[in-house]
XYZ file of C-alpha atoms in Angstrom:
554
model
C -1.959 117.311 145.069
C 0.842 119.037 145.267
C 4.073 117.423 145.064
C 6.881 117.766 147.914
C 10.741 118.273 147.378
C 11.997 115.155 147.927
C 9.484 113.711 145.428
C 10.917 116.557 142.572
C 14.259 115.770 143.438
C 13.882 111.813 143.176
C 12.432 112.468 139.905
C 15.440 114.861 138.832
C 17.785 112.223 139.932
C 16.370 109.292 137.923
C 16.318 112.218 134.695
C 19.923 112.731 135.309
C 20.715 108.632 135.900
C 18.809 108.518 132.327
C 20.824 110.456 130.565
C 24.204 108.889 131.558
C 23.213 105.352 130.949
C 22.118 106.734 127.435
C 25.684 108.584 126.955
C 27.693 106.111 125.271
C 30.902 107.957 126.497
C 32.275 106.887 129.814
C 34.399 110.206 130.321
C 34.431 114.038 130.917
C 34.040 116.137 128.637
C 37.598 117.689 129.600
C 38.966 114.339 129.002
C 37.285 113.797 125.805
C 38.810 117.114 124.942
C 42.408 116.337 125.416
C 41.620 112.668 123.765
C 40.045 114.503 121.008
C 43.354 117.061 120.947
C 45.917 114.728 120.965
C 43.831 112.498 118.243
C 44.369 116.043 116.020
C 48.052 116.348 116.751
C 49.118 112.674 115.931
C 47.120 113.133 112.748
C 49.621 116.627 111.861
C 45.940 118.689 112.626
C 46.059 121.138 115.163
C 44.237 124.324 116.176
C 45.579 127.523 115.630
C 46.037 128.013 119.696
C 47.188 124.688 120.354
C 50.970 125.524 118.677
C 51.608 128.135 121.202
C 49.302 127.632 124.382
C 49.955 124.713 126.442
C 51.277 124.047 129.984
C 53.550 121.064 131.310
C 51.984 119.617 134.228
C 53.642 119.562 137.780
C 53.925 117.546 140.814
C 52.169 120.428 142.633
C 49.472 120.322 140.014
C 49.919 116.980 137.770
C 46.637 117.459 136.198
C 46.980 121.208 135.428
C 43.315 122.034 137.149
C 45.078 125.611 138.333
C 46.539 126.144 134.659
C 43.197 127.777 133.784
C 42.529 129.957 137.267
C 46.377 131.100 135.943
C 45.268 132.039 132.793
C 42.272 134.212 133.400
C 44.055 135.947 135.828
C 46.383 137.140 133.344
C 43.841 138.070 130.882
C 42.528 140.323 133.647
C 45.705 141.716 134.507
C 46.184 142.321 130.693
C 42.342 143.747 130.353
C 43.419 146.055 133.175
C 45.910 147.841 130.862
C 44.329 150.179 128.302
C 45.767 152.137 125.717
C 44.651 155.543 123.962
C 43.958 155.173 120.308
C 44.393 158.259 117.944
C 40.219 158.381 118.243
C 40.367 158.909 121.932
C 39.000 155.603 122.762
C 40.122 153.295 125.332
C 41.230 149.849 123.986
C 42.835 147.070 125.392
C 46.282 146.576 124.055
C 45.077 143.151 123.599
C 42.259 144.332 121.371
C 44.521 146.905 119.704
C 47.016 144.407 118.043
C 43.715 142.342 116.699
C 41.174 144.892 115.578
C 41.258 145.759 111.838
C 39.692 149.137 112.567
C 38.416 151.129 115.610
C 35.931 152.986 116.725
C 36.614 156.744 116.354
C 34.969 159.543 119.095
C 31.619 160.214 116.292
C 31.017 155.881 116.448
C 32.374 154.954 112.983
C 34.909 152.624 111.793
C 37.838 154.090 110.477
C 41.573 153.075 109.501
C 44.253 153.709 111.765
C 47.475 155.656 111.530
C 50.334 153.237 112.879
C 52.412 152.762 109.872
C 55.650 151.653 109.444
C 58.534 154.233 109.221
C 58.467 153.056 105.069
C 54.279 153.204 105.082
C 54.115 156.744 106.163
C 56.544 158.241 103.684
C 54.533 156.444 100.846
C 51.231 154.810 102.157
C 50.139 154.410 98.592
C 53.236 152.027 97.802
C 52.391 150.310 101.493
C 48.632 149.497 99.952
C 50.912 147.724 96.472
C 53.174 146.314 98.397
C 51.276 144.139 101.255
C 48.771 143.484 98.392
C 51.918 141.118 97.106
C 51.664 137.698 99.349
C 48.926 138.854 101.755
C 46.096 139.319 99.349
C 43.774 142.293 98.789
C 41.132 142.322 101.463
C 43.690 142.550 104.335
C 45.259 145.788 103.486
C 43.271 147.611 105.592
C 44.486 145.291 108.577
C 47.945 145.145 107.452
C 48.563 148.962 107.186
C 47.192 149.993 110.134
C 48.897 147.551 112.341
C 52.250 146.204 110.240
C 51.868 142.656 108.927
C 53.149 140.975 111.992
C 51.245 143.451 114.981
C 51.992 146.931 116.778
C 55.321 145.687 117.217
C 56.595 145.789 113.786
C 58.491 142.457 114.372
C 57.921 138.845 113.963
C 55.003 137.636 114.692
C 54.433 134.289 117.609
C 53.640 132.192 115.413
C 56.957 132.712 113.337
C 58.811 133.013 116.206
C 57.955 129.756 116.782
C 58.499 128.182 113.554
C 62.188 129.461 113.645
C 63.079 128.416 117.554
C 61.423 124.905 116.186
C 64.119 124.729 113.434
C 66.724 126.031 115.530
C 66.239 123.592 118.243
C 66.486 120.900 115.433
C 69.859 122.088 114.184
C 71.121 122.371 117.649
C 70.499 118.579 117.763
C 72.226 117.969 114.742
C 74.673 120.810 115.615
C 74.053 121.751 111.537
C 74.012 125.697 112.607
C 78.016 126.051 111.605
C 79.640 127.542 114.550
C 76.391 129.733 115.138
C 74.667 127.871 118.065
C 75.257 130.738 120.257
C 73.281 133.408 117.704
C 69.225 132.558 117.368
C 67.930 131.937 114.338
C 65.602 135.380 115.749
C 68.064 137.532 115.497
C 69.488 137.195 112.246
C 70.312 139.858 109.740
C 69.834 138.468 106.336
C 66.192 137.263 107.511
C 65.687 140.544 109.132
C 66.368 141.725 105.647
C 64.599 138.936 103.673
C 60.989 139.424 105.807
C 61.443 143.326 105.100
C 61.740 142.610 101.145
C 58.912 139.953 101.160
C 56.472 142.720 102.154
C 57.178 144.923 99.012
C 55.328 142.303 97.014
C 58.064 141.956 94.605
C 60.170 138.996 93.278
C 63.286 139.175 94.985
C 67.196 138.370 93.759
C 69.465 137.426 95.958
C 73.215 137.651 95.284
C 74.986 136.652 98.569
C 75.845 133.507 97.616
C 75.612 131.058 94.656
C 73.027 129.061 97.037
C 70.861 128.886 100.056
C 71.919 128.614 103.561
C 70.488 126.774 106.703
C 69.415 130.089 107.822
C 68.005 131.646 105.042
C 66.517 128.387 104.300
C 64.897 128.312 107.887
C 63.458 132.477 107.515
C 62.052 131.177 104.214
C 60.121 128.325 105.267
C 58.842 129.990 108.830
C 57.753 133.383 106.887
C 55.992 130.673 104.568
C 54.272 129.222 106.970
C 53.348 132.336 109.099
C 51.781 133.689 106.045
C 49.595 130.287 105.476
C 48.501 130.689 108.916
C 47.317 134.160 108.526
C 45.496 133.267 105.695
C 43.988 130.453 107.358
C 42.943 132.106 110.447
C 41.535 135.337 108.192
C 39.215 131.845 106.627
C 40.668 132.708 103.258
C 41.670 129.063 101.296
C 45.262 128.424 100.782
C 45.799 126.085 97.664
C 48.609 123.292 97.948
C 51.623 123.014 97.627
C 51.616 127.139 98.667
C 55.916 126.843 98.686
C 57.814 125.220 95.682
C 62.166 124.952 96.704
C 63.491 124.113 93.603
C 67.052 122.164 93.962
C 69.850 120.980 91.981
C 70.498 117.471 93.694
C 68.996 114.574 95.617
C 71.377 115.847 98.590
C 70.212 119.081 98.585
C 66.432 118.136 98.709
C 66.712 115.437 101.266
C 68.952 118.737 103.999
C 65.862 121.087 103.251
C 63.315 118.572 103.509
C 65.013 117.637 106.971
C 65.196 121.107 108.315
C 61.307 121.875 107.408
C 60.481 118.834 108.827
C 60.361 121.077 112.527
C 56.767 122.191 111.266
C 55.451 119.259 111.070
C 54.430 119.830 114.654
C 53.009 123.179 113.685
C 50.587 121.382 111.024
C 52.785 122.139 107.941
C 54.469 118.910 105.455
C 56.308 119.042 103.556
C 57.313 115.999 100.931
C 60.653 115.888 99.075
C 60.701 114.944 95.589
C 63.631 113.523 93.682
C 64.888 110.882 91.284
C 66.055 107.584 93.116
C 62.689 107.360 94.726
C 60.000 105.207 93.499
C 57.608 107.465 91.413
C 54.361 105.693 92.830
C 55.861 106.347 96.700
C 56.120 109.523 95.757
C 52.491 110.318 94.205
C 51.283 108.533 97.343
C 52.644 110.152 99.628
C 51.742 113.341 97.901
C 47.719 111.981 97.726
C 47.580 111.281 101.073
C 49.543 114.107 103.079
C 48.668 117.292 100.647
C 51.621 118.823 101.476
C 51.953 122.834 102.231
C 55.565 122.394 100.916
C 57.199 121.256 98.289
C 61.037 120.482 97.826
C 62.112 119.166 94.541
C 64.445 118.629 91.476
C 63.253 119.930 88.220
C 63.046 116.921 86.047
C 61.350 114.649 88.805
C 59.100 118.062 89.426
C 58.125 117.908 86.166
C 57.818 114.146 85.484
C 55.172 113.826 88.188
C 53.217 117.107 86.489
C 53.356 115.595 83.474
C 51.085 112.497 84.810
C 48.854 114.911 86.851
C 50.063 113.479 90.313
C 50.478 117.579 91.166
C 49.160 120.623 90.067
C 51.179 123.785 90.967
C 49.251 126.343 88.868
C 48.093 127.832 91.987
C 51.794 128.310 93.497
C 52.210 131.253 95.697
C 55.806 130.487 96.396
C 58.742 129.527 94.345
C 62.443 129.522 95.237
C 65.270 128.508 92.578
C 67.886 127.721 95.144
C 71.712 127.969 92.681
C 70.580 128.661 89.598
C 74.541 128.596 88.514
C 74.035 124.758 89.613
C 71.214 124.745 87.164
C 73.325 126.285 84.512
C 76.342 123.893 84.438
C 74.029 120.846 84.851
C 71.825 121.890 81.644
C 68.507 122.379 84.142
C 67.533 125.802 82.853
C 65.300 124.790 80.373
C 63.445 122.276 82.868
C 63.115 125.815 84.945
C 61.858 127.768 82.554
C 59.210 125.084 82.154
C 58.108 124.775 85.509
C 57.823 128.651 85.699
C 55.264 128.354 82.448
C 53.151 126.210 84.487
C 53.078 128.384 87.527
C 49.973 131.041 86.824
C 51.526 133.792 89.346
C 53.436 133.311 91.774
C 53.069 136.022 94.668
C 56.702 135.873 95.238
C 60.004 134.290 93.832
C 63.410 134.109 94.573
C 65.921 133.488 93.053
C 69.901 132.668 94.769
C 72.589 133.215 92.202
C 75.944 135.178 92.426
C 77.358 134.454 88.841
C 75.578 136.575 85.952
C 77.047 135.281 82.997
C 75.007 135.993 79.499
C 73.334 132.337 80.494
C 72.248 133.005 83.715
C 71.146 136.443 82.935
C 69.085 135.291 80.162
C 67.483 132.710 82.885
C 67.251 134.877 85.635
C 65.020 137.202 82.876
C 62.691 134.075 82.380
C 61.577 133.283 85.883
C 61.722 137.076 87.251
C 58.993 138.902 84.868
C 58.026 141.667 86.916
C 59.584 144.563 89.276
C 62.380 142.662 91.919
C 63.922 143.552 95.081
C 67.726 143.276 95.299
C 69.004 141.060 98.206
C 72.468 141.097 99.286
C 74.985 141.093 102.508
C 78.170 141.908 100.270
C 79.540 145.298 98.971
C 80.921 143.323 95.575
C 80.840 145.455 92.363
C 79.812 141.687 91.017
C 76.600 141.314 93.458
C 75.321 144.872 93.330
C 75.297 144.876 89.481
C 73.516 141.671 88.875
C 71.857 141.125 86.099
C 73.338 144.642 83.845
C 74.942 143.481 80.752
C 77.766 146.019 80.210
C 79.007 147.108 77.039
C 81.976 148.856 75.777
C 82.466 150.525 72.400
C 85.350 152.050 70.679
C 85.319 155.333 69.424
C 87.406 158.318 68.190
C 87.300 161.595 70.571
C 85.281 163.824 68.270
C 82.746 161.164 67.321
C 81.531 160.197 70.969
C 78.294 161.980 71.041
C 77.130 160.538 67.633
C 78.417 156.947 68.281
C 76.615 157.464 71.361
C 73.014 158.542 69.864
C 73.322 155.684 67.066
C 73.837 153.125 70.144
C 70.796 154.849 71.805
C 68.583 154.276 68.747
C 69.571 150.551 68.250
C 68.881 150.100 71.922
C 65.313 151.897 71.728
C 64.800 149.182 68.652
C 65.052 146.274 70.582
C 62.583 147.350 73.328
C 59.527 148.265 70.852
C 56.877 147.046 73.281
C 58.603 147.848 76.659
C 56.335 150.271 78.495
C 57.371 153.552 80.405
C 61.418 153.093 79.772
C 63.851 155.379 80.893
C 66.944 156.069 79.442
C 69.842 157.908 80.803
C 72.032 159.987 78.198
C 75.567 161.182 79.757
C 77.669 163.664 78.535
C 81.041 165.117 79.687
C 79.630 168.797 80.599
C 76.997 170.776 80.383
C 77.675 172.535 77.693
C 78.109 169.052 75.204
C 74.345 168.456 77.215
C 72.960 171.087 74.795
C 74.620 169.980 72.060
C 73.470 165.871 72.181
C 69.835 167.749 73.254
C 69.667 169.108 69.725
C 70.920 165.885 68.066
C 68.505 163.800 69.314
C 65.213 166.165 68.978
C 67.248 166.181 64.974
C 67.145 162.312 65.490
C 63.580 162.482 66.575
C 63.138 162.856 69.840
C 60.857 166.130 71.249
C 61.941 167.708 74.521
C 58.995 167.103 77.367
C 60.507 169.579 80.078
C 63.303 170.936 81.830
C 64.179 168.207 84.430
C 65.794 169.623 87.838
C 69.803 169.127 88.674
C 70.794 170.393 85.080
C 69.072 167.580 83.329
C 67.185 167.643 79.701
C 64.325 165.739 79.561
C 62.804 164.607 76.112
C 60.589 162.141 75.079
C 60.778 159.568 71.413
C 57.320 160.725 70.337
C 57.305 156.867 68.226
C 58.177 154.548 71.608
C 56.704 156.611 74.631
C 60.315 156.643 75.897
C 61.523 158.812 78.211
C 65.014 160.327 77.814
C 67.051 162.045 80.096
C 70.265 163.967 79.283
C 72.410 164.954 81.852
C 76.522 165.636 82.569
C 78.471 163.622 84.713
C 78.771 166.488 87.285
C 74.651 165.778 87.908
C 74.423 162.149 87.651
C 75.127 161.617 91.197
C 72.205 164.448 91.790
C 69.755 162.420 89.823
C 66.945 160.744 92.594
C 65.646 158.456 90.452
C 68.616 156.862 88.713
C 67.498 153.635 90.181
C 64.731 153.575 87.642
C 67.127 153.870 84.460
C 67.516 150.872 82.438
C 68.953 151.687 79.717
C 72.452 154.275 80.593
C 74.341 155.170 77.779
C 77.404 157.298 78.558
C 78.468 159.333 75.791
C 82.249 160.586 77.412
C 83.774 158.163 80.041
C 83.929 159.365 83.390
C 87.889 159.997 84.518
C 87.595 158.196 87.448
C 86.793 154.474 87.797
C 84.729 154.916 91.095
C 82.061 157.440 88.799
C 81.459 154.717 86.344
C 80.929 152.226 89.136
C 78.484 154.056 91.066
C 76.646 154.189 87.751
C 77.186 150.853 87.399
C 75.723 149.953 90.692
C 73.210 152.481 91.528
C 70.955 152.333 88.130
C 68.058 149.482 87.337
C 67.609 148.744 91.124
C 63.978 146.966 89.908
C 64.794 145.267 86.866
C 66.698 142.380 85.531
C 66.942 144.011 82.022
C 69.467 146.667 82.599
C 71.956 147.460 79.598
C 75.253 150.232 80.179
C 76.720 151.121 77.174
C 79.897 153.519 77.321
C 82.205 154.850 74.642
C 85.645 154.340 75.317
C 88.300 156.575 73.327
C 92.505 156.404 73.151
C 92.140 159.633 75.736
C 90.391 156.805 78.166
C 93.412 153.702 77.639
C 94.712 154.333 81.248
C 91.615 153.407 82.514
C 91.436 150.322 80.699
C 92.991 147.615 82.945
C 90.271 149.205 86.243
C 87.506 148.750 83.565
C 88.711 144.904 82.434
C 88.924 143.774 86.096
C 85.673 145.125 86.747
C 84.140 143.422 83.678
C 85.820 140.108 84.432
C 84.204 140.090 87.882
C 80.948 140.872 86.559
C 80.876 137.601 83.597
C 81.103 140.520 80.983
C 82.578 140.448 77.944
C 85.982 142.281 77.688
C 86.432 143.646 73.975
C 89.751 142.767 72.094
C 90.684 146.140 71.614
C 90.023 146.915 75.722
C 92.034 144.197 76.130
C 95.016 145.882 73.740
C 94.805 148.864 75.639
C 95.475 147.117 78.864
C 98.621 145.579 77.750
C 100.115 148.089 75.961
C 99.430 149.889 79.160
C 101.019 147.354 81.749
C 103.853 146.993 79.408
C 104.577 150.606 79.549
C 104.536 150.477 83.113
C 107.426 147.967 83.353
């Protein structure tokens, strides 16, 4: 017999009545969803959407039940738009900033051409340099679209780490006279996110230490790049940032300015002496902090019981390494950089380059760097060059200056690919120091361009360039030169400063040496004051010729 309607639907009913009594919850599933949400943000857990979409409710709407009619509206209105790819395609502009690849017109997956202005004069070095802090398998990704979208800018999520901060300063009205500039908006972490991408260790030499707003770029770009990572599914080890500091007071105003993030799911835990070492080790086992913010010798009391490992550090900072210096910390650094593996990125803020913090700032920056720095300053732009000044009679320049040129050679046995720069007074005395050295011997590789000699020391693979001081300002690559040893002393002052400041660009290791004759004594007291800024040593009898020279003078 067959069964009527009302009999199906009585027997649907009772089903359905079933399976509520049997559900143990007594609420909707949108309600369990925001219990479940806000369950995640107490605990410092959210999603990846849940930073940056959300909607206050209003009287019109106090339970938001139009927010979502709102918000697929939009997505249609933004659907609507298309844009042309270089295939011919039609994609979403949604779609475009998200897509590693796209279709081309023939169906297969190829990489796109939206580079940066930098990428497309040198998309090989864009491949090396995004490799850096973004890993290798997102290159692809990263080139075609820049690391932060089509726009070439900051990205939302780092937006919003930096109006977090910024709102916090404003509070504590920390941002020194700045409140009416955004955090967005300014130059030095314009400048800072550029450098970060080159996937080199960066020096900075504004200032002796960090500022609220360089401290602010640093921790936001951090945590931008953890959520990349994290949304890409690739595993970011903890502590990903290390801020090394030189006081308790220090520590304690960074660890309150990255406390912003906390909303965003990122901790950070401040470590320092005058803090009970088991507090700290528990509150390191129980939050597994993102970032770190400590003092060397409590950093490295704590890693000496195994409370932290920081092998797998991605980040460091050395925040006033001159602080370091005068409070006898540099050996605690150099420590703490032995136990880091490899860091994708370090920086380091110092703006005095004495022999001891050049020697330091050689330790923790082993690899190529990126120069960083607002100021003009002979001082800042030639960190990290140890000058050198030797006396020497008129007619024995050239010699005094090949003999320098060999001990210098000595020292760096092992160094790989150097590049030396060999000046002369003219052309002519070019020729001559050409033959002296292939006597010395060197061999002569080939005829370099701008009236250069090129030659080669056939025993250390190092590559020599002779040139006048007519082409040195010719000379494209004079940022690669670590070694400059100028035979005849330029007349002017400015000449040997843009020397100065315009060779070893990548390296910490960069050594002038220049021969300075009685013909060169009015030139002395420019070249003392220019050492003395610097933290170079000023030679006794450089010092003699400045005297008798000022003594003349009155």
């Amino acid at each position: 017999m067959v069964k009527g309607e009302d009999a199906v639907r009585r027997k649907k009913n009772k089903l359905n009545r079933k399976k509520m009594r049997a559900d143990t919850s007594t609420v909707s599933a949108r309600i369990a969803g925001i219990i479940a949400s806000k369950q995640r943000r107490k605990a410092g857990k959210r999603r990846m959407c849940e930073g940056m979409c959300f909607s206050l409710p209003t009287p019109e709407d106090p339970f938001n039940d139009n927010y979502a009619h709102k918000n697929s509206k939009k997505k249609k209105a933004k659907n609507s738009a298309a844009i042309r790819t270089d295939a011919g395609e039609s994609v979403t502009h949604n779609d475009a900033s998200r897509i590693p690849k796209h279709k081309s017109v023939n169906g297969k997956y190829e990489k796109s051409k939206s580079l940066t202005r930098k990428d497309q004069r040198n998309p090989v070095e864009s491949l090396e340099t995004i490799d850096g802090i973004y890993g290798k398998n997102e290159v692809d990704n990263k080139q075609r679209q820049g690391i932060h979208g089509n726009s070439e800018g900051p990205s939302k999520f780092l937006t919003m780490c930096l109006n977090s901060i910024q709102k916090t300063l404003l509070e504590k009205e920390e941002l020194n006279g700045n409140s009416e500039h955004p955090l967005l908006v300014n130059k030095w972490g314009a400048e800072f996110l550029s450098c970060s991408l080159l996937g080199t260790d960066i020096l900075e030499t504004t200032g002796s230490c960090s500022s609220v707003e360089q401290i602010a770029w640093m921790v936001s770009i951090a945590a931008d790049i953890i959520t990349i990572k994290e949304k890409e599914g690739f595993n970011v080890a903890n502590p990903y940032l290390l801020i090394l500091v030189p006081s308790k007071e220090k520590a304690v105003q960074v660890r309150s300015l990255c406390k912003s993030l906390k909303g965003l799911g990122i901790h950070t835990v401040s470590l320092h002496t005058g803090a009970s070492l088991d507090h700290q080790i528990h509150g390191l086992k129980s939050l597994e902090p993102e970032f770190l913010v400590s003092t060397p010798e409590r950093l490295l009391e704590l890693v000496s019981v195994k409370a932290i490992d920081i092998s797998e550090l991605s980040f460091l900072v050395v925040d006033g390494l001159e602080s370091f210096a005068k409070s006898g910390l540099l050996d605690q650094l150099k420590s703490i950089r032995k136990h880091i593996l490899r860091a994708s990125l370090t920086v380091v803020f110092c703006d005095s380059f004495g022999t001891l913090c050049t020697s330091a700032v050689q330790a923790l920056l082993d690899r190529p760097i990126t120069r960083l720095s607002l100021t003009d300053s002979v001082a800042s732009q030639s960190a990290c060059i140890c000058q050198y000044v030797h006396i020497c009679a008129s007619q024995e320049k050239s010699s005094k200056a090949i003999k320098i040129l060999n001990e210098e050679c000595q020292k760096r046995l092992y160094s790989d690919h150097l590049k030396v720069l060999f000046i002369e007074e003219n052309s002519s005395k070019t020729c001559i120091s050409a033959s002296l050295l292939i006597a010395e011997g060197y061999s002569i590789s080939n005829d370099a361009s701008s009236g250069s000699v090129e030659v080669a020391y056939s025993k250390e693979q190092t590559m020599v360039t002779v040139t006048d001081l007519e082409h040195v300002e010719e000379l494209e690559d004079l940022e690669e030169f670590e070694i400059v040893v100028i035979a005849s002393f330029p007349p002017e002052i400015d000449d040997y400063v843009k020397i100065l400041t315009g060779m070893a660009r990548q390296s910490v290791n960069g050594v002038l040496h220049s021969c300075f004759c009685q013909e060169d004594a009015p030139l002395a007291g420019s070249l003392i004051e220019i050492l003395e800024q610097c933290d170079q040593n000023v030679p006794d009898f450089l010092r003699s010729y400045g005297e008798t020279l000022s003594m003349s003078e009155h």
